[in-house]
Amino acid sequence: MTQNAKLVLEGKETDLAVTVGTEGEVGIDISALRAKTGAITLDPSFANTGACESAITYIDGERGILRYRGYDIADLAEYATFPEVCHLLIYGRLPTPPEREEFRTRLTRHSLVHEDMKKFFEGFPQTAHPMGILSAMIASLSAYYPEDDTHEEIDLNIIRLLAKAKTIAAFSYKKSIGQPFIYPQNDLTYLENFLTMMFAVPSEPYKVDEVVRSALNKLLILHADHEQNCSTTTVRVVGSGGANLFASISAGVSALWGPLHGGANQAVIEMLEVIRKDGSNYQKYVDLTKSKDSDFKLMGFGHRVYKNFDPRALILKQSADQVLSNLGVDDPLLEIAMRLEEVALADPYFVERKLYPNVDFYSGILYRAMGIPTDMFTVMFALGRLPGWIAHWLEQRNAPGARINRPRQIYTGETAREWVPLEDR
Ligand code: CMC
């Protein structure tokens, strides 16, 4: 592999260094381009831009490969627990048995949110979207835990964030249905705690359903990282300015909210409901995506990186079938989703554009079967993505020679003009 690329601009040749990743990915290093040539690159939406070197997650979109720290996503979804995956992403390796125990204890001990923060929940209207609450509450944690200079302080805040985010998420749900908050309990595991805080009521005993726990474990692992996506890039960009962990992750939550990104899981279920109410006419909606007069998109389909299949969607499709039957849930939306997928995958429009179901196509059906309300779906995505965001925030902060992220632009506005006094306009 050549270690240099040559650029010819207005007849003048410039050498550019080439960086090759451990999986053979090739990047032309243009960091000296402007100094050498006066020109910059133009890549709106960053589809061809590597913004960093990263050792966290590897994706080969052509072959449908996704690995966290070298481990295949299918193995992690099958064998790991979500806290183990958090440890893997953040610290770079799977925990040993004593480390696993210590990590679990720390995640449990820091689950309570400050009692004063409960008052914040009272201030939100009952109809507030839980993503807005989650983002605001995570940013607010910085008011309670401002120290983040030393390695130990940062590490403690990472644990606090992982532990408290699930409490905040469950409290925002309880607030939306007008039920009292259920506090975390130290004898429960991470997922048991979350499910108990979501679904227990003070007057009745509550036991976590093993099918639900295990499906949630898988879902969170599948969402835990996805390299330089919109929200992770947001976290890295905000963090590059020196913003603290809570502020940076809160920005990531906001970035995730949009329907083209994490908000797609909610949008998929809303779309499937529309199709069901319209007599399950799949072809009509596939045709609508192709119509020039409509901007309708099949939500849960397509991906910037995957051009073959999304390995997460394959696992979730299998899991959805199994979990619904184990829980005895008969959801007509699963049938509609499967039929819609079949019709779309046979359609030349989708084939030519390499559009396949993505992780959000089946995740909503699983969340529904667990009893999680539709507007909480993106919050579930955020809980899963937390360790990925944290790992990237840390990686960018510790990268040798890290600088503030600051892209350039090609200006296309007016050139210099004379000031016009008000009476002459
Ligand atoms: N339905 C119909 N057509 C589509 C879809 C879709 N879901 N997605 C892409 N296309 C078409 C698009 O119109 C374009 O067609 P043309 O070449 O004729 O203009 C072509 O496929 C290429 O699409 P693109 O918009 O250039 O692709 P992108 O890489 O910019 O966008 C995407 C990727 C995921 C935003 C997009 O596929 C999309 O909007 N999908 C629906 C929303 C969704 O499911 N998002 C969740 C993504 S997975 C979770 C996550 O990581 O966030």
CSV table of C-alpha atoms and ligand atoms in Angstrom, one decimal:
chain,number,residue,atom,x,y,z
A,1,MET,CA,0.0,0.0,0.0
A,2,THR,CA,1.4,3.4,-1.0
A,3,GLN,CA,1.9,5.7,1.9
A,4,ASN,CA,1.3,8.9,-0.1
A,5,ALA,CA,-1.5,10.3,-2.3
A,6,LYS,CA,-0.9,13.0,-4.9
A,7,LEU,CA,-3.2,15.8,-5.5
A,8,VAL,CA,-2.9,18.0,-8.6
A,9,LEU,CA,-4.5,21.4,-8.2
A,10,GLU,CA,-4.1,24.0,-11.0
A,11,GLY,CA,-1.2,22.0,-12.3
A,12,LYS,CA,0.7,21.9,-9.0
A,13,GLU,CA,1.3,18.5,-7.5
A,14,THR,CA,1.0,18.1,-3.7
A,15,ASP,CA,1.9,15.0,-1.6
A,16,LEU,CA,-0.6,14.0,1.0
A,17,ALA,CA,0.1,11.4,3.7
A,18,VAL,CA,-2.1,8.2,3.8
A,19,THR,CA,-3.2,6.6,7.0
A,20,VAL,CA,-4.3,2.9,7.0
A,21,GLY,CA,-6.4,1.5,9.9
A,22,THR,CA,-6.0,-2.0,11.4
A,23,GLU,CA,-8.7,-3.3,9.2
A,24,GLY,CA,-7.1,-1.8,6.0
A,25,GLU,CA,-9.3,1.3,5.8
A,26,VAL,CA,-7.5,4.0,3.9
A,27,GLY,CA,-7.7,7.6,4.8
A,28,ILE,CA,-6.0,10.4,2.9
A,29,ASP,CA,-4.7,12.8,5.5
A,30,ILE,CA,-5.7,16.3,4.4
A,31,SER,CA,-4.8,18.0,7.7
A,32,ALA,CA,-2.0,19.9,5.9
A,33,LEU,CA,-4.0,20.6,2.7
A,34,ARG,CA,-4.9,24.2,3.3
A,35,ALA,CA,-1.4,25.1,4.5
A,36,LYS,CA,0.1,23.4,1.4
A,37,THR,CA,-2.4,24.5,-1.3
A,38,GLY,CA,-4.8,27.1,0.1
A,39,ALA,CA,-7.7,24.8,-0.7
A,40,ILE,CA,-10.0,22.9,1.6
A,41,THR,CA,-12.2,19.8,1.0
A,42,LEU,CA,-15.9,20.0,0.6
A,43,ASP,CA,-18.0,17.2,2.0
A,44,PRO,CA,-21.4,18.2,3.2
A,45,SER,CA,-22.9,15.6,5.5
A,46,PHE,CA,-19.3,14.2,6.0
A,47,ALA,CA,-20.1,11.0,4.0
A,48,ASN,CA,-16.4,10.7,2.9
A,49,THR,CA,-14.7,12.4,5.8
A,50,GLY,CA,-12.9,10.6,8.6
A,51,ALA,CA,-13.0,13.0,11.5
A,52,CYS,CA,-10.8,11.0,13.8
A,53,GLU,CA,-8.9,7.8,14.4
A,54,SER,CA,-10.8,5.6,16.7
A,55,ALA,CA,-10.1,2.2,18.4
A,56,ILE,CA,-13.7,1.6,19.6
A,57,THR,CA,-16.0,0.2,16.9
A,58,TYR,CA,-15.4,-1.2,13.5
A,59,ILE,CA,-18.1,-1.3,10.8
A,60,ASP,CA,-17.8,-2.8,7.3
A,61,GLY,CA,-21.1,-1.7,5.8
A,62,GLU,CA,-20.6,-3.6,2.6
A,63,ARG,CA,-20.2,-6.9,4.5
A,64,GLY,CA,-22.6,-6.2,7.3
A,65,ILE,CA,-19.9,-6.4,10.0
A,66,LEU,CA,-20.1,-4.6,13.4
A,67,ARG,CA,-17.6,-5.1,16.2
A,68,TYR,CA,-17.0,-3.4,19.5
A,69,ARG,CA,-13.3,-3.4,20.4
A,70,GLY,CA,-12.9,-6.4,18.1
A,71,TYR,CA,-15.8,-8.5,19.4
A,72,ASP,CA,-18.5,-9.4,16.9
A,73,ILE,CA,-21.9,-7.9,17.7
A,74,ALA,CA,-23.7,-11.2,17.4
A,75,ASP,CA,-21.4,-12.8,20.1
A,76,LEU,CA,-21.9,-9.8,22.4
A,77,ALA,CA,-25.7,-9.9,21.9
A,78,GLU,CA,-25.7,-13.6,22.7
A,79,TYR,CA,-23.3,-13.9,25.6
A,80,ALA,CA,-22.6,-10.5,27.2
A,81,THR,CA,-24.5,-8.4,29.8
A,82,PHE,CA,-25.0,-4.8,29.0
A,83,PRO,CA,-22.8,-3.6,31.9
A,84,GLU,CA,-20.0,-5.8,30.6
A,85,VAL,CA,-20.4,-4.1,27.2
A,86,CYS,CA,-20.3,-0.7,28.9
A,87,HIS,CA,-17.0,-1.8,30.5
A,88,LEU,CA,-15.7,-3.1,27.2
A,89,LEU,CA,-16.5,0.1,25.3
A,90,ILE,CA,-15.3,2.6,28.0
A,91,TYR,CA,-12.2,0.8,29.4
A,92,GLY,CA,-11.3,-1.1,26.2
A,93,ARG,CA,-11.6,-4.7,27.6
A,94,LEU,CA,-14.1,-7.1,29.0
A,95,PRO,CA,-14.0,-7.1,32.9
A,96,THR,CA,-12.4,-9.9,34.8
A,97,PRO,CA,-14.8,-11.5,37.4
A,98,PRO,CA,-13.7,-9.2,40.3
A,99,GLU,CA,-13.8,-6.1,38.0
A,100,ARG,CA,-17.3,-7.2,36.8
A,101,GLU,CA,-18.5,-7.4,40.4
A,102,GLU,CA,-16.9,-4.0,41.4
A,103,PHE,CA,-18.3,-2.3,38.3
A,104,ARG,CA,-21.8,-3.7,39.1
A,105,THR,CA,-21.6,-2.5,42.7
A,106,ARG,CA,-20.5,1.0,41.6
A,107,LEU,CA,-23.3,1.2,39.0
A,108,THR,CA,-25.8,0.2,41.6
A,109,ARG,CA,-24.6,2.4,44.4
A,110,HIS,CA,-24.7,5.6,42.3
A,111,SER,CA,-28.3,5.0,40.9
A,112,LEU,CA,-30.1,7.5,43.1
A,113,VAL,CA,-30.6,11.0,41.7
A,114,HIS,CA,-30.2,13.9,44.1
A,115,GLU,CA,-33.5,14.5,45.9
A,116,ASP,CA,-33.5,18.2,44.7
A,117,MET,CA,-33.5,17.0,41.1
A,118,LYS,CA,-36.9,15.4,41.7
A,119,LYS,CA,-38.3,19.0,41.8
A,120,PHE,CA,-37.2,19.4,38.2
A,121,PHE,CA,-39.5,16.7,37.1
A,122,GLU,CA,-42.4,18.5,38.7
A,123,GLY,CA,-41.7,21.5,36.4
A,124,PHE,CA,-42.2,19.7,33.1
A,125,PRO,CA,-45.7,19.4,31.7
A,126,GLN,CA,-47.1,15.9,31.7
A,127,THR,CA,-47.0,15.8,27.9
A,128,ALA,CA,-43.3,16.6,27.8
A,129,HIS,CA,-41.4,14.3,25.5
A,130,PRO,CA,-39.1,12.2,27.6
A,131,MET,CA,-36.1,12.9,25.3
A,132,GLY,CA,-36.3,16.6,26.2
A,133,ILE,CA,-36.5,15.6,29.9
A,134,LEU,CA,-33.5,13.2,29.6
A,135,SER,CA,-31.4,15.8,27.8
A,136,ALA,CA,-32.2,18.5,30.3
A,137,MET,CA,-31.7,16.3,33.3
A,138,ILE,CA,-28.3,14.9,32.1
A,139,ALA,CA,-27.1,18.5,31.5
A,140,SER,CA,-28.3,19.3,35.0
A,141,LEU,CA,-26.1,16.6,36.6
A,142,SER,CA,-23.2,18.9,35.9
A,143,ALA,CA,-24.6,21.3,38.5
A,144,TYR,CA,-24.4,18.5,41.2
A,145,TYR,CA,-21.1,16.9,40.1
A,146,PRO,CA,-19.0,19.7,38.6
A,147,GLU,CA,-15.5,18.2,39.3
A,148,ASP,CA,-14.1,16.6,36.2
A,149,ASP,CA,-10.4,17.5,36.1
A,150,THR,CA,-8.6,14.4,37.4
A,151,HIS,CA,-8.8,10.9,36.1
A,152,GLU,CA,-10.6,9.7,39.3
A,153,GLU,CA,-13.2,12.5,39.1
A,154,ILE,CA,-14.0,11.8,35.5
A,155,ASP,CA,-14.3,8.1,36.1
A,156,LEU,CA,-16.7,8.7,39.0
A,157,ASN,CA,-18.8,11.0,36.9
A,158,ILE,CA,-18.9,8.3,34.1
A,159,ILE,CA,-20.2,5.8,36.7
A,160,ARG,CA,-22.7,8.4,38.0
A,161,LEU,CA,-24.0,9.1,34.5
A,162,LEU,CA,-24.4,5.4,33.6
A,163,ALA,CA,-26.1,4.7,36.9
A,164,LYS,CA,-28.4,7.7,37.0
A,165,ALA,CA,-29.5,7.9,33.4
A,166,LYS,CA,-31.7,4.8,33.8
A,167,THR,CA,-33.3,6.3,37.0
A,168,ILE,CA,-33.9,9.6,35.2
A,169,ALA,CA,-35.5,7.7,32.2
A,170,ALA,CA,-37.8,5.7,34.5
A,171,PHE,CA,-38.7,8.8,36.5
A,172,SER,CA,-39.7,10.7,33.4
A,173,TYR,CA,-42.0,7.8,32.4
A,174,LYS,CA,-43.6,7.7,35.9
A,175,LYS,CA,-44.1,11.4,35.7
A,176,SER,CA,-45.8,11.1,32.3
A,177,ILE,CA,-48.3,8.6,33.7
A,178,GLY,CA,-48.8,10.4,37.0
A,179,GLN,CA,-47.4,7.5,39.2
A,180,PRO,CA,-45.1,7.9,42.1
A,181,PHE,CA,-41.4,7.4,41.5
A,182,ILE,CA,-39.9,4.0,42.4
A,183,TYR,CA,-36.4,4.3,43.8
A,184,PRO,CA,-33.5,2.1,42.7
A,185,GLN,CA,-32.6,-0.9,45.0
A,186,ASN,CA,-29.1,-2.0,45.7
A,187,ASP,CA,-29.9,-5.7,45.5
A,188,LEU,CA,-31.1,-5.5,41.9
A,189,THR,CA,-29.0,-5.7,38.8
A,190,TYR,CA,-28.7,-2.8,36.3
A,191,LEU,CA,-31.6,-4.0,34.1
A,192,GLU,CA,-33.7,-5.3,36.9
A,193,ASN,CA,-33.5,-1.9,38.6
A,194,PHE,CA,-34.5,-0.1,35.4
A,195,LEU,CA,-37.5,-2.4,34.8
A,196,THR,CA,-38.6,-2.2,38.4
A,197,MET,CA,-38.4,1.6,38.4
A,198,MET,CA,-40.5,1.6,35.2
A,199,PHE,CA,-43.1,-0.9,36.0
A,200,ALA,CA,-43.5,-1.5,39.7
A,201,VAL,CA,-46.2,0.3,41.7
A,202,PRO,CA,-45.8,0.8,45.4
A,203,SER,CA,-48.8,-1.2,46.5
A,204,GLU,CA,-48.0,-4.4,44.6
A,205,PRO,CA,-45.1,-6.9,44.5
A,206,TYR,CA,-43.1,-6.8,41.2
A,207,LYS,CA,-40.9,-9.4,39.7
A,208,VAL,CA,-38.9,-8.8,36.6
A,209,ASP,CA,-39.9,-11.1,33.7
A,210,GLU,CA,-36.8,-13.0,32.5
A,211,VAL,CA,-37.9,-12.8,28.8
A,212,VAL,CA,-38.2,-9.0,29.1
A,213,ARG,CA,-34.9,-8.6,30.9
A,214,SER,CA,-33.0,-10.7,28.4
A,215,ALA,CA,-34.6,-9.0,25.4
A,216,LEU,CA,-33.7,-5.6,26.9
A,217,ASN,CA,-30.2,-6.7,27.5
A,218,LYS,CA,-29.8,-7.6,23.8
A,219,LEU,CA,-31.4,-4.4,22.6
A,220,LEU,CA,-29.2,-2.2,24.7
A,221,ILE,CA,-26.1,-4.1,23.6
A,222,LEU,CA,-27.0,-3.7,19.9
A,223,HIS,CA,-27.4,0.0,20.4
A,224,ALA,CA,-24.3,0.5,22.5
A,225,ASP,CA,-22.1,2.1,19.8
A,226,HIS,CA,-22.0,2.8,16.1
A,227,GLU,CA,-18.8,4.8,15.6
A,228,GLN,CA,-19.1,8.3,14.1
A,229,ASN,CA,-22.9,8.6,13.8
A,230,CYS,CA,-24.7,11.9,14.2
A,231,SER,CA,-25.1,11.9,18.0
A,232,THR,CA,-21.6,10.5,18.7
A,233,THR,CA,-20.1,13.0,16.4
A,234,THR,CA,-22.1,15.7,18.3
A,235,VAL,CA,-20.7,14.4,21.6
A,236,ARG,CA,-17.1,14.4,20.2
A,237,VAL,CA,-17.5,17.9,18.8
A,238,VAL,CA,-19.0,19.4,21.9
A,239,GLY,CA,-16.4,17.6,24.0
A,240,SER,CA,-13.6,18.9,21.8
A,241,GLY,CA,-14.3,22.4,23.1
A,242,GLY,CA,-13.6,21.2,26.6
A,243,ALA,CA,-17.3,20.8,27.7
A,244,ASN,CA,-17.8,18.5,30.6
A,245,LEU,CA,-19.1,14.9,30.3
A,246,PHE,CA,-22.7,15.7,31.2
A,247,ALA,CA,-23.0,18.7,28.9
A,248,SER,CA,-21.5,16.7,26.0
A,249,ILE,CA,-23.7,13.7,26.5
A,250,SER,CA,-26.8,15.9,26.9
A,251,ALA,CA,-26.0,17.3,23.4
A,252,GLY,CA,-25.7,13.7,22.1
A,253,VAL,CA,-29.2,12.9,23.5
A,254,SER,CA,-30.6,15.9,21.6
A,255,ALA,CA,-28.9,14.9,18.4
A,256,LEU,CA,-30.3,11.4,18.7
A,257,TRP,CA,-33.9,12.6,19.0
A,258,GLY,CA,-34.4,13.3,15.2
A,259,PRO,CA,-36.4,10.9,13.2
A,260,LEU,CA,-33.6,10.2,10.7
A,261,HIS,CA,-31.5,9.0,13.6
A,262,GLY,CA,-32.6,7.5,17.0
A,263,GLY,CA,-36.1,9.0,16.7
A,264,ALA,CA,-36.7,6.5,13.8
A,265,ASN,CA,-37.8,3.7,16.2
A,266,GLN,CA,-40.8,5.9,17.3
A,267,ALA,CA,-41.5,6.9,13.7
A,268,VAL,CA,-41.5,3.3,12.5
A,269,ILE,CA,-44.3,2.3,14.9
A,270,GLU,CA,-46.3,5.4,14.0
A,271,MET,CA,-45.8,4.5,10.3
A,272,LEU,CA,-46.9,0.9,10.9
A,273,GLU,CA,-50.0,2.1,12.8
A,274,VAL,CA,-50.9,4.3,9.8
A,275,ILE,CA,-50.5,1.4,7.5
A,276,ARG,CA,-52.6,-0.9,9.7
A,277,LYS,CA,-55.4,1.6,10.0
A,278,ASP,CA,-55.3,2.0,6.2
A,279,GLY,CA,-56.0,-1.7,5.7
A,280,SER,CA,-52.4,-3.0,5.6
A,281,ASN,CA,-51.9,-2.0,2.0
A,282,TYR,CA,-48.1,-2.4,2.0
A,283,GLN,CA,-47.7,-1.8,-1.7
A,284,LYS,CA,-49.4,1.6,-1.5
A,285,TYR,CA,-46.7,2.8,1.0
A,286,VAL,CA,-43.8,1.3,-0.9
A,287,ASP,CA,-45.1,3.1,-4.0
A,288,LEU,CA,-45.5,6.3,-2.0
A,289,THR,CA,-41.8,6.3,-1.2
A,290,LYS,CA,-41.1,6.2,-5.0
A,291,SER,CA,-43.5,9.0,-5.9
A,292,LYS,CA,-42.0,12.3,-7.0
A,293,ASP,CA,-44.9,14.1,-5.4
A,294,SER,CA,-44.4,12.6,-2.0
A,295,ASP,CA,-41.6,13.0,0.5
A,296,PHE,CA,-42.7,9.8,2.4
A,297,LYS,CA,-39.9,7.6,3.4
A,298,LEU,CA,-40.0,4.0,4.8
A,299,MET,CA,-38.9,4.7,8.3
A,300,GLY,CA,-36.5,2.0,9.7
A,301,PHE,CA,-35.1,1.5,6.1
A,302,GLY,CA,-31.8,2.6,4.7
A,303,HIS,CA,-28.5,3.5,6.3
A,304,ARG,CA,-25.5,5.7,5.5
A,305,VAL,CA,-23.1,2.9,6.1
A,306,TYR,CA,-24.8,-0.4,5.6
A,307,LYS,CA,-25.3,-1.3,2.0
A,308,ASN,CA,-25.9,-5.0,2.3
A,309,PHE,CA,-27.7,-5.6,5.6
A,310,ASP,CA,-27.6,-4.1,9.1
A,311,PRO,CA,-26.4,-7.0,11.4
A,312,ARG,CA,-28.4,-5.5,14.3
A,313,ALA,CA,-31.6,-5.7,12.3
A,314,LEU,CA,-31.1,-9.4,11.5
A,315,ILE,CA,-30.6,-10.2,15.2
A,316,LEU,CA,-33.6,-8.1,16.2
A,317,LYS,CA,-35.9,-9.6,13.6
A,318,GLN,CA,-35.2,-13.1,14.9
A,319,SER,CA,-35.5,-11.9,18.5
A,320,ALA,CA,-38.8,-10.1,17.9
A,321,ASP,CA,-40.5,-13.3,16.7
A,322,GLN,CA,-39.2,-15.3,19.6
A,323,VAL,CA,-39.8,-12.7,22.3
A,324,LEU,CA,-43.4,-12.0,21.2
A,325,SER,CA,-44.2,-15.6,21.2
A,326,ASN,CA,-42.5,-16.2,24.6
A,327,LEU,CA,-44.5,-13.3,26.1
A,328,GLY,CA,-47.7,-14.4,24.4
A,329,VAL,CA,-48.0,-11.1,22.7
A,330,ASP,CA,-49.8,-11.1,19.3
A,331,ASP,CA,-48.9,-7.8,17.8
A,332,PRO,CA,-50.4,-7.2,14.3
A,333,LEU,CA,-47.6,-4.6,13.7
A,334,LEU,CA,-45.0,-7.5,13.6
A,335,GLU,CA,-46.9,-9.1,10.7
A,336,ILE,CA,-47.2,-5.8,8.9
A,337,ALA,CA,-43.4,-5.1,9.4
A,338,MET,CA,-42.5,-8.5,8.0
A,339,ARG,CA,-44.7,-8.2,5.0
A,340,LEU,CA,-43.6,-4.6,4.4
A,341,GLU,CA,-40.0,-5.7,4.5
A,342,GLU,CA,-40.7,-8.5,2.0
A,343,VAL,CA,-42.5,-6.2,-0.4
A,344,ALA,CA,-39.8,-3.5,-0.2
A,345,LEU,CA,-36.8,-5.9,-0.5
A,346,ALA,CA,-38.3,-7.3,-3.8
A,347,ASP,CA,-38.8,-3.8,-5.2
A,348,PRO,CA,-36.2,-2.5,-7.7
A,349,TYR,CA,-36.2,1.0,-6.1
A,350,PHE,CA,-35.0,-0.5,-2.8
A,351,VAL,CA,-32.7,-3.0,-4.4
A,352,GLU,CA,-31.0,-0.4,-6.6
A,353,ARG,CA,-30.4,1.9,-3.7
A,354,LYS,CA,-29.3,-0.9,-1.4
A,355,LEU,CA,-32.0,0.0,1.2
A,356,TYR,CA,-32.4,-2.6,3.9
A,357,PRO,CA,-34.2,-2.6,7.3
A,358,ASN,CA,-32.0,-0.9,9.9
A,359,VAL,CA,-31.8,-1.4,13.7
A,360,ASP,CA,-34.9,0.7,14.3
A,361,PHE,CA,-37.2,-1.3,12.1
A,362,TYR,CA,-37.9,-4.1,14.6
A,363,SER,CA,-36.7,-2.5,17.9
A,364,GLY,CA,-40.0,-0.7,18.4
A,365,ILE,CA,-42.0,-3.9,18.1
A,366,LEU,CA,-39.9,-5.4,20.9
A,367,TYR,CA,-40.2,-2.3,23.1
A,368,ARG,CA,-44.0,-2.4,22.6
A,369,ALA,CA,-44.1,-6.1,23.6
A,370,MET,CA,-42.2,-5.2,26.8
A,371,GLY,CA,-44.8,-2.5,27.6
A,372,ILE,CA,-42.6,0.4,26.9
A,373,PRO,CA,-44.7,3.4,25.5
A,374,THR,CA,-43.9,4.7,22.0
A,375,ASP,CA,-42.5,8.0,23.1
A,376,MET,CA,-40.0,6.3,25.4
A,377,PHE,CA,-38.4,4.3,22.5
A,378,THR,CA,-35.7,6.9,21.7
A,379,VAL,CA,-34.9,7.1,25.4
A,380,MET,CA,-34.2,3.4,25.3
A,381,PHE,CA,-31.9,4.0,22.3
A,382,ALA,CA,-30.2,6.7,24.4
A,383,LEU,CA,-29.7,4.4,27.4
A,384,GLY,CA,-28.1,1.8,25.1
A,385,ARG,CA,-25.9,4.4,23.3
A,386,LEU,CA,-24.6,6.0,26.6
A,387,PRO,CA,-21.5,3.8,26.9
A,388,GLY,CA,-20.6,4.5,23.2
A,389,TRP,CA,-20.9,8.2,23.7
A,390,ILE,CA,-18.9,8.1,26.9
A,391,ALA,CA,-16.1,6.0,25.2
A,392,HIS,CA,-15.9,8.5,22.3
A,393,TRP,CA,-15.9,11.5,24.6
A,394,LEU,CA,-13.0,10.0,26.6
A,395,GLU,CA,-11.1,8.9,23.4
A,396,GLN,CA,-11.3,12.4,21.8
A,397,ARG,CA,-10.3,14.1,25.1
A,398,ASN,CA,-7.3,11.8,25.5
A,399,ALA,CA,-6.2,11.8,21.8
A,400,PRO,CA,-2.6,13.0,21.4
A,401,GLY,CA,-2.7,16.5,19.9
A,402,ALA,CA,-6.5,16.8,20.2
A,403,ARG,CA,-7.7,20.2,19.0
A,404,ILE,CA,-11.1,21.9,19.1
A,405,ASN,CA,-13.3,20.6,16.2
A,406,ARG,CA,-13.9,23.5,13.8
A,407,PRO,CA,-14.7,22.7,10.1
A,408,ARG,CA,-14.4,25.3,7.4
A,409,GLN,CA,-16.9,26.2,4.7
A,410,ILE,CA,-17.1,27.4,1.1
A,411,TYR,CA,-18.7,30.8,1.3
A,412,THR,CA,-21.4,31.4,-1.3
A,413,GLY,CA,-23.0,34.6,-0.1
A,414,GLU,CA,-22.8,38.2,-1.3
A,415,THR,CA,-19.3,39.7,-1.8
A,416,ALA,CA,-18.4,42.9,-0.1
A,417,ARG,CA,-21.1,45.7,-0.4
A,418,GLU,CA,-21.5,49.3,0.7
A,419,TRP,CA,-23.6,50.0,3.8
A,420,VAL,CA,-27.1,51.4,2.7
A,421,PRO,CA,-28.7,53.9,5.1
A,422,LEU,CA,-32.3,53.1,6.2
A,423,GLU,CA,-33.9,55.9,4.2
A,424,ASP,CA,-32.3,54.6,0.9
A,425,ARG,CA,-33.5,50.9,1.2
B,1,CMC,N1,-37.3,5.1,2.2
B,1,CMC,C1,-37.3,5.5,0.9
B,1,CMC,N2,-36.2,5.9,0.2
B,1,CMC,C2,-35.1,6.0,0.9
B,1,CMC,C3,-35.0,5.7,2.3
B,1,CMC,C4,-36.1,5.3,2.9
B,1,CMC,N3,-36.1,5.0,4.2
B,1,CMC,N4,-33.7,5.9,2.7
B,1,CMC,C5,-33.0,6.4,1.6
B,1,CMC,N5,-33.9,6.4,0.6
B,1,CMC,C6,-33.5,6.8,-0.8
B,1,CMC,C7,-33.2,8.3,-0.9
B,1,CMC,O1,-34.4,9.0,-1.2
B,1,CMC,C8,-32.2,8.4,-2.0
B,1,CMC,O2,-32.8,8.2,-3.2
B,1,CMC,P1,-32.3,9.0,-4.5
B,1,CMC,O3,-30.9,8.5,-4.8
B,1,CMC,O4,-33.3,8.7,-5.6
B,1,CMC,O5,-32.3,10.5,-4.1
B,1,CMC,C9,-31.3,7.1,-1.7
B,1,CMC,O6,-32.2,6.2,-1.1
B,1,CMC,C10,-30.1,7.4,-0.9
B,1,CMC,O7,-30.5,7.9,0.4
B,1,CMC,P2,-29.9,9.1,1.2
B,1,CMC,O8,-30.9,9.9,1.8
B,1,CMC,O9,-28.8,9.8,0.3
B,1,CMC,O10,-29.1,8.3,2.3
B,1,CMC,P3,-28.4,8.9,3.6
B,1,CMC,O11,-27.2,8.1,3.8
B,1,CMC,O12,-28.2,10.4,3.4
B,1,CMC,O13,-29.5,8.7,4.7
B,1,CMC,C11,-30.8,7.6,6.3
B,1,CMC,C12,-29.5,7.6,5.6
B,1,CMC,C13,-30.8,6.5,7.4
B,1,CMC,C14,-31.0,9.0,7.0
B,1,CMC,C15,-32.0,7.4,5.4
B,1,CMC,O14,-31.9,6.1,4.8
B,1,CMC,C16,-33.3,7.5,6.0
B,1,CMC,O15,-33.9,8.6,6.1
B,1,CMC,N6,-34.0,6.4,6.5
B,1,CMC,C17,-35.2,6.5,7.3
B,1,CMC,C18,-34.9,6.9,8.7
B,1,CMC,C19,-34.3,5.8,9.5
B,1,CMC,O16,-34.7,4.7,9.5
B,1,CMC,N7,-33.3,6.2,10.3
B,1,CMC,C20,-32.6,5.3,11.2
B,1,CMC,C21,-31.2,5.0,10.8
B,1,CMC,S1,-30.5,3.6,11.7
B,1,CMC,C22,-30.3,4.2,13.4
B,1,CMC,C23,-29.2,5.2,13.5
B,1,CMC,O17,-28.1,4.8,13.5
B,1,CMC,O18,-29.6,6.4,13.6
